[in-house]
Amino acid sequence: MGIKDLQNKIIKGVGDPAERFSEDPLRILRMIRFSETLDFKIDDSTFLAGKNLSQSLKNISIERIREEFNKILLSNKPSRGLQSLLNLGALDIFLPEISRFKNFEQNKFHKADLFDHTIEVVDNVECDLITRLAALFHDVGKPDTLTIDEDTGDRHFYLHEDVGTDICQTIMKRMKYSNLLIDAVSKLVKTHMRPLS
């Protein structure tokens, strides 16, 4: 980025963005993080280069990915970052359990698909890592618990909170979160269907 790009609030790769991302694929996630935390627009050619090279994130340690992802989650409007990660194909690499939410129909109680519903929830909870992760994973068990009533066609997700707790723990262990954080987040996922008293 040059001075003019900074003044215009544009994130643009220096020289050939594909070369920059090839040097360190984590820059693909940093591009999203800077866009969200600084409220900058991403240059189209830079975004396209990141999308074309998103598979190279497989070569990056999960710890480095996790730290950038956490910063995106803690931005002012994480839904934009999560949407960008989906559009890049990056979620397919390190959070395929979340990318499969796109176009997954819920039921008559939800107008949005599971992805849009989830990122809206993430936007509307407190800005701390435990709560944002719990919001992200609260319905992660729905795709695996879908049943459809033969008579009415109604879609149900019985005990999705229990299945989701196991999936949440598997994901967070894979991403090498601390045991304390895994315990705190998974408890919120498990209890999110209980009525408040």
Tab-separated table of C-alpha atoms in Angstrom:
chain	number	residue	atom	x	y	z
A	1	MET	CA	0.000	0.000	0.000
A	2	GLY	CA	1.107	3.514	-0.740
A	3	ILE	CA	0.267	6.840	0.888
A	4	LYS	CA	-2.571	7.415	-1.589
A	5	ASP	CA	-4.123	4.034	-0.762
A	6	LEU	CA	-3.912	4.786	2.955
A	7	GLN	CA	-5.549	8.165	2.434
A	8	ASN	CA	-8.325	6.515	0.414
A	9	LYS	CA	-8.697	3.711	2.966
A	10	ILE	CA	-7.853	0.991	0.472
A	11	ILE	CA	-5.924	-2.206	1.195
A	12	LYS	CA	-3.809	-3.042	-1.824
A	13	GLY	CA	-0.921	-5.434	-2.254
A	14	VAL	CA	2.515	-3.919	-2.818
A	15	GLY	CA	3.503	-4.773	-6.374
A	16	ASP	CA	2.027	-8.131	-7.366
A	17	PRO	CA	-0.356	-9.182	-4.553
A	18	ALA	CA	-0.050	-12.835	-5.562
A	19	GLU	CA	3.685	-12.657	-4.868
A	20	ARG	CA	3.077	-11.049	-1.478
A	21	PHE	CA	0.582	-13.745	-0.501
A	22	SER	CA	2.887	-16.475	-1.788
A	23	GLU	CA	5.668	-15.160	0.469
A	24	ASP	CA	3.410	-15.572	3.507
A	25	PRO	CA	-0.146	-16.855	2.966
A	26	LEU	CA	-1.145	-15.584	6.413
A	27	ARG	CA	-1.265	-12.160	4.755
A	28	ILE	CA	-4.563	-13.297	3.232
A	29	LEU	CA	-6.101	-13.344	6.701
A	30	ARG	CA	-4.331	-10.160	7.699
A	31	MET	CA	-5.889	-8.467	4.675
A	32	ILE	CA	-9.325	-9.307	6.096
A	33	ARG	CA	-8.341	-8.355	9.624
A	34	PHE	CA	-6.983	-4.946	8.594
A	35	SER	CA	-10.039	-4.321	6.438
A	36	GLU	CA	-12.352	-4.922	9.391
A	37	THR	CA	-10.358	-3.315	12.188
A	38	LEU	CA	-9.431	-0.227	10.143
A	39	ASP	CA	-12.662	-0.070	8.109
A	40	PHE	CA	-10.701	-0.122	4.824
A	41	LYS	CA	-11.945	-1.428	1.477
A	42	ILE	CA	-9.934	-4.204	-0.171
A	43	ASP	CA	-8.719	-3.589	-3.703
A	44	ASP	CA	-10.473	-6.003	-6.090
A	45	SER	CA	-7.286	-7.421	-7.625
A	46	THR	CA	-5.769	-7.932	-4.170
A	47	PHE	CA	-8.866	-9.760	-2.943
A	48	LEU	CA	-8.908	-11.933	-6.074
A	49	ALA	CA	-5.247	-12.843	-5.548
A	50	GLY	CA	-6.068	-13.872	-1.988
A	51	LYS	CA	-8.970	-15.973	-3.196
A	52	ASN	CA	-6.842	-17.690	-5.818
A	53	LEU	CA	-4.203	-18.533	-3.216
A	54	SER	CA	-6.481	-19.402	-0.293
A	55	GLN	CA	-5.468	-23.085	-0.525
A	56	SER	CA	-1.953	-22.048	0.482
A	57	LEU	CA	-3.297	-21.400	3.999
A	58	LYS	CA	-2.960	-25.165	4.443
A	59	ASN	CA	0.779	-24.546	4.752
A	60	ILE	CA	0.387	-22.146	7.683
A	61	SER	CA	0.427	-23.307	11.303
A	62	ILE	CA	-3.001	-23.404	12.909
A	63	GLU	CA	-1.703	-21.260	15.777
A	64	ARG	CA	-0.935	-18.374	13.411
A	65	ILE	CA	-4.282	-18.764	11.685
A	66	ARG	CA	-6.072	-18.870	15.043
A	67	GLU	CA	-4.528	-15.610	16.230
A	68	GLU	CA	-5.569	-13.733	13.089
A	69	PHE	CA	-9.013	-15.301	13.233
A	70	ASN	CA	-9.451	-14.213	16.848
A	71	LYS	CA	-8.702	-10.618	15.876
A	72	ILE	CA	-11.311	-10.777	13.120
A	73	LEU	CA	-13.860	-12.138	15.591
A	74	LEU	CA	-13.097	-9.261	17.974
A	75	SER	CA	-13.533	-6.545	15.341
A	76	ASN	CA	-16.447	-4.110	15.495
A	77	LYS	CA	-18.528	-6.029	12.944
A	78	PRO	CA	-17.152	-9.564	12.652
A	79	SER	CA	-19.898	-10.639	10.237
A	80	ARG	CA	-18.144	-8.741	7.443
A	81	GLY	CA	-14.878	-10.532	8.127
A	82	LEU	CA	-16.588	-13.915	8.345
A	83	GLN	CA	-18.392	-13.246	5.071
A	84	SER	CA	-15.105	-12.266	3.427
A	85	LEU	CA	-13.415	-15.415	4.744
A	86	LEU	CA	-16.238	-17.457	3.236
A	87	ASN	CA	-15.975	-15.621	-0.098
A	88	LEU	CA	-12.214	-16.192	-0.168
A	89	GLY	CA	-12.586	-19.913	0.455
A	90	ALA	CA	-10.515	-19.533	3.624
A	91	LEU	CA	-13.204	-20.958	5.918
A	92	ASP	CA	-13.125	-24.137	3.831
A	93	ILE	CA	-9.507	-24.549	4.899
A	94	PHE	CA	-9.631	-24.102	8.671
A	95	LEU	CA	-13.335	-24.014	9.574
A	96	PRO	CA	-15.220	-26.236	7.092
A	97	GLU	CA	-17.822	-26.888	9.793
A	98	ILE	CA	-18.812	-23.211	9.516
A	99	SER	CA	-18.524	-22.807	5.741
A	100	ARG	CA	-21.105	-25.580	5.275
A	101	PHE	CA	-23.646	-23.312	6.992
A	102	LYS	CA	-24.055	-21.328	3.754
A	103	ASN	CA	-27.385	-22.125	2.083
A	104	PHE	CA	-28.288	-24.549	4.877
A	105	GLU	CA	-31.996	-23.999	5.434
A	106	GLN	CA	-33.130	-23.840	9.035
A	107	ASN	CA	-36.882	-23.940	9.759
A	108	LYS	CA	-39.971	-21.745	9.896
A	109	PHE	CA	-38.597	-19.918	12.926
A	110	HIS	CA	-35.602	-18.590	10.962
A	111	LYS	CA	-35.733	-16.574	7.755
A	112	ALA	CA	-31.964	-16.603	7.176
A	113	ASP	CA	-29.809	-19.576	6.262
A	114	LEU	CA	-27.608	-20.957	9.015
A	115	PHE	CA	-24.551	-18.938	7.969
A	116	ASP	CA	-26.297	-15.577	7.870
A	117	HIS	CA	-28.086	-16.335	11.132
A	118	THR	CA	-24.817	-17.274	12.816
A	119	ILE	CA	-22.841	-14.213	11.754
A	120	GLU	CA	-25.713	-11.986	12.838
A	121	VAL	CA	-25.598	-13.579	16.285
A	122	VAL	CA	-21.816	-13.069	16.433
A	123	ASP	CA	-22.321	-9.369	15.658
A	124	ASN	CA	-24.849	-8.975	18.450
A	125	VAL	CA	-23.037	-10.502	21.425
A	126	GLU	CA	-20.469	-8.931	23.716
A	127	CYS	CA	-17.035	-8.339	22.249
A	128	ASP	CA	-15.038	-10.911	24.150
A	129	LEU	CA	-13.483	-14.051	22.756
A	130	ILE	CA	-15.466	-16.579	24.797
A	131	THR	CA	-18.829	-15.091	23.854
A	132	ARG	CA	-17.971	-14.539	20.190
A	133	LEU	CA	-16.688	-18.109	19.792
A	134	ALA	CA	-19.771	-19.464	21.537
A	135	ALA	CA	-21.965	-17.435	19.192
A	136	LEU	CA	-20.047	-18.792	16.208
A	137	PHE	CA	-20.436	-22.403	17.339
A	138	HIS	CA	-23.857	-22.291	19.026
A	139	ASP	CA	-25.654	-24.014	16.125
A	140	VAL	CA	-22.744	-26.024	14.724
A	141	GLY	CA	-24.637	-29.232	15.502
A	142	LYS	CA	-27.653	-28.391	13.343
A	143	PRO	CA	-26.500	-29.915	10.030
A	144	ASP	CA	-25.820	-33.246	11.748
A	145	THR	CA	-29.133	-33.366	13.633
A	146	LEU	CA	-31.554	-32.383	10.868
A	147	THR	CA	-34.755	-34.394	10.716
A	148	ILE	CA	-37.756	-33.620	8.513
A	149	ASP	CA	-41.294	-34.463	9.578
A	150	GLU	CA	-42.798	-36.720	6.910
A	151	ASP	CA	-46.285	-35.273	7.370
A	152	THR	CA	-45.614	-31.546	7.722
A	153	GLY	CA	-42.177	-31.156	6.154
A	154	ASP	CA	-41.070	-29.255	9.265
A	155	ARG	CA	-37.344	-29.290	9.888
A	156	HIS	CA	-36.093	-30.139	13.382
A	157	PHE	CA	-32.694	-30.146	15.069
A	158	TYR	CA	-33.297	-32.141	18.219
A	159	LEU	CA	-30.395	-32.102	20.705
A	160	HIS	CA	-28.244	-30.058	18.327
A	161	GLU	CA	-26.739	-28.360	21.362
A	162	ASP	CA	-25.320	-31.682	22.600
A	163	VAL	CA	-23.950	-32.695	19.208
A	164	GLY	CA	-22.707	-29.133	18.730
A	165	THR	CA	-20.800	-29.245	21.997
A	166	ASP	CA	-18.776	-32.226	20.783
A	167	ILE	CA	-18.116	-30.572	17.410
A	168	CYS	CA	-17.152	-27.308	19.117
A	169	GLN	CA	-14.615	-29.103	21.298
A	170	THR	CA	-13.181	-30.948	18.297
A	171	ILE	CA	-12.757	-27.714	16.342
A	172	MET	CA	-11.203	-25.799	19.213
A	173	LYS	CA	-8.778	-28.624	19.993
A	174	ARG	CA	-7.793	-28.735	16.321
A	175	MET	CA	-7.169	-24.974	16.442
A	176	LYS	CA	-5.186	-25.439	19.675
A	177	TYR	CA	-7.194	-23.177	21.913
A	178	SER	CA	-6.474	-23.501	25.627
A	179	ASN	CA	-8.380	-26.083	27.655
A	180	LEU	CA	-9.862	-23.303	29.782
A	181	LEU	CA	-11.250	-21.531	26.716
A	182	ILE	CA	-12.559	-24.773	25.228
A	183	ASP	CA	-14.356	-25.557	28.479
A	184	ALA	CA	-15.915	-22.095	28.766
A	185	VAL	CA	-17.090	-21.937	25.130
A	186	SER	CA	-18.427	-25.497	25.021
A	187	LYS	CA	-20.471	-24.912	28.193
A	188	LEU	CA	-22.187	-21.957	26.540
A	189	VAL	CA	-22.857	-23.995	23.402
A	190	LYS	CA	-24.337	-26.844	25.450
A	191	THR	CA	-26.663	-24.587	27.459
A	192	HIS	CA	-27.722	-22.075	24.797
A	193	MET	CA	-31.183	-23.651	24.380
A	194	ARG	CA	-32.041	-23.448	28.075
A	195	PRO	CA	-34.540	-20.750	29.053
A	196	LEU	CA	-33.257	-17.887	31.140
A	197	SER	CA	-34.675	-17.891	34.666
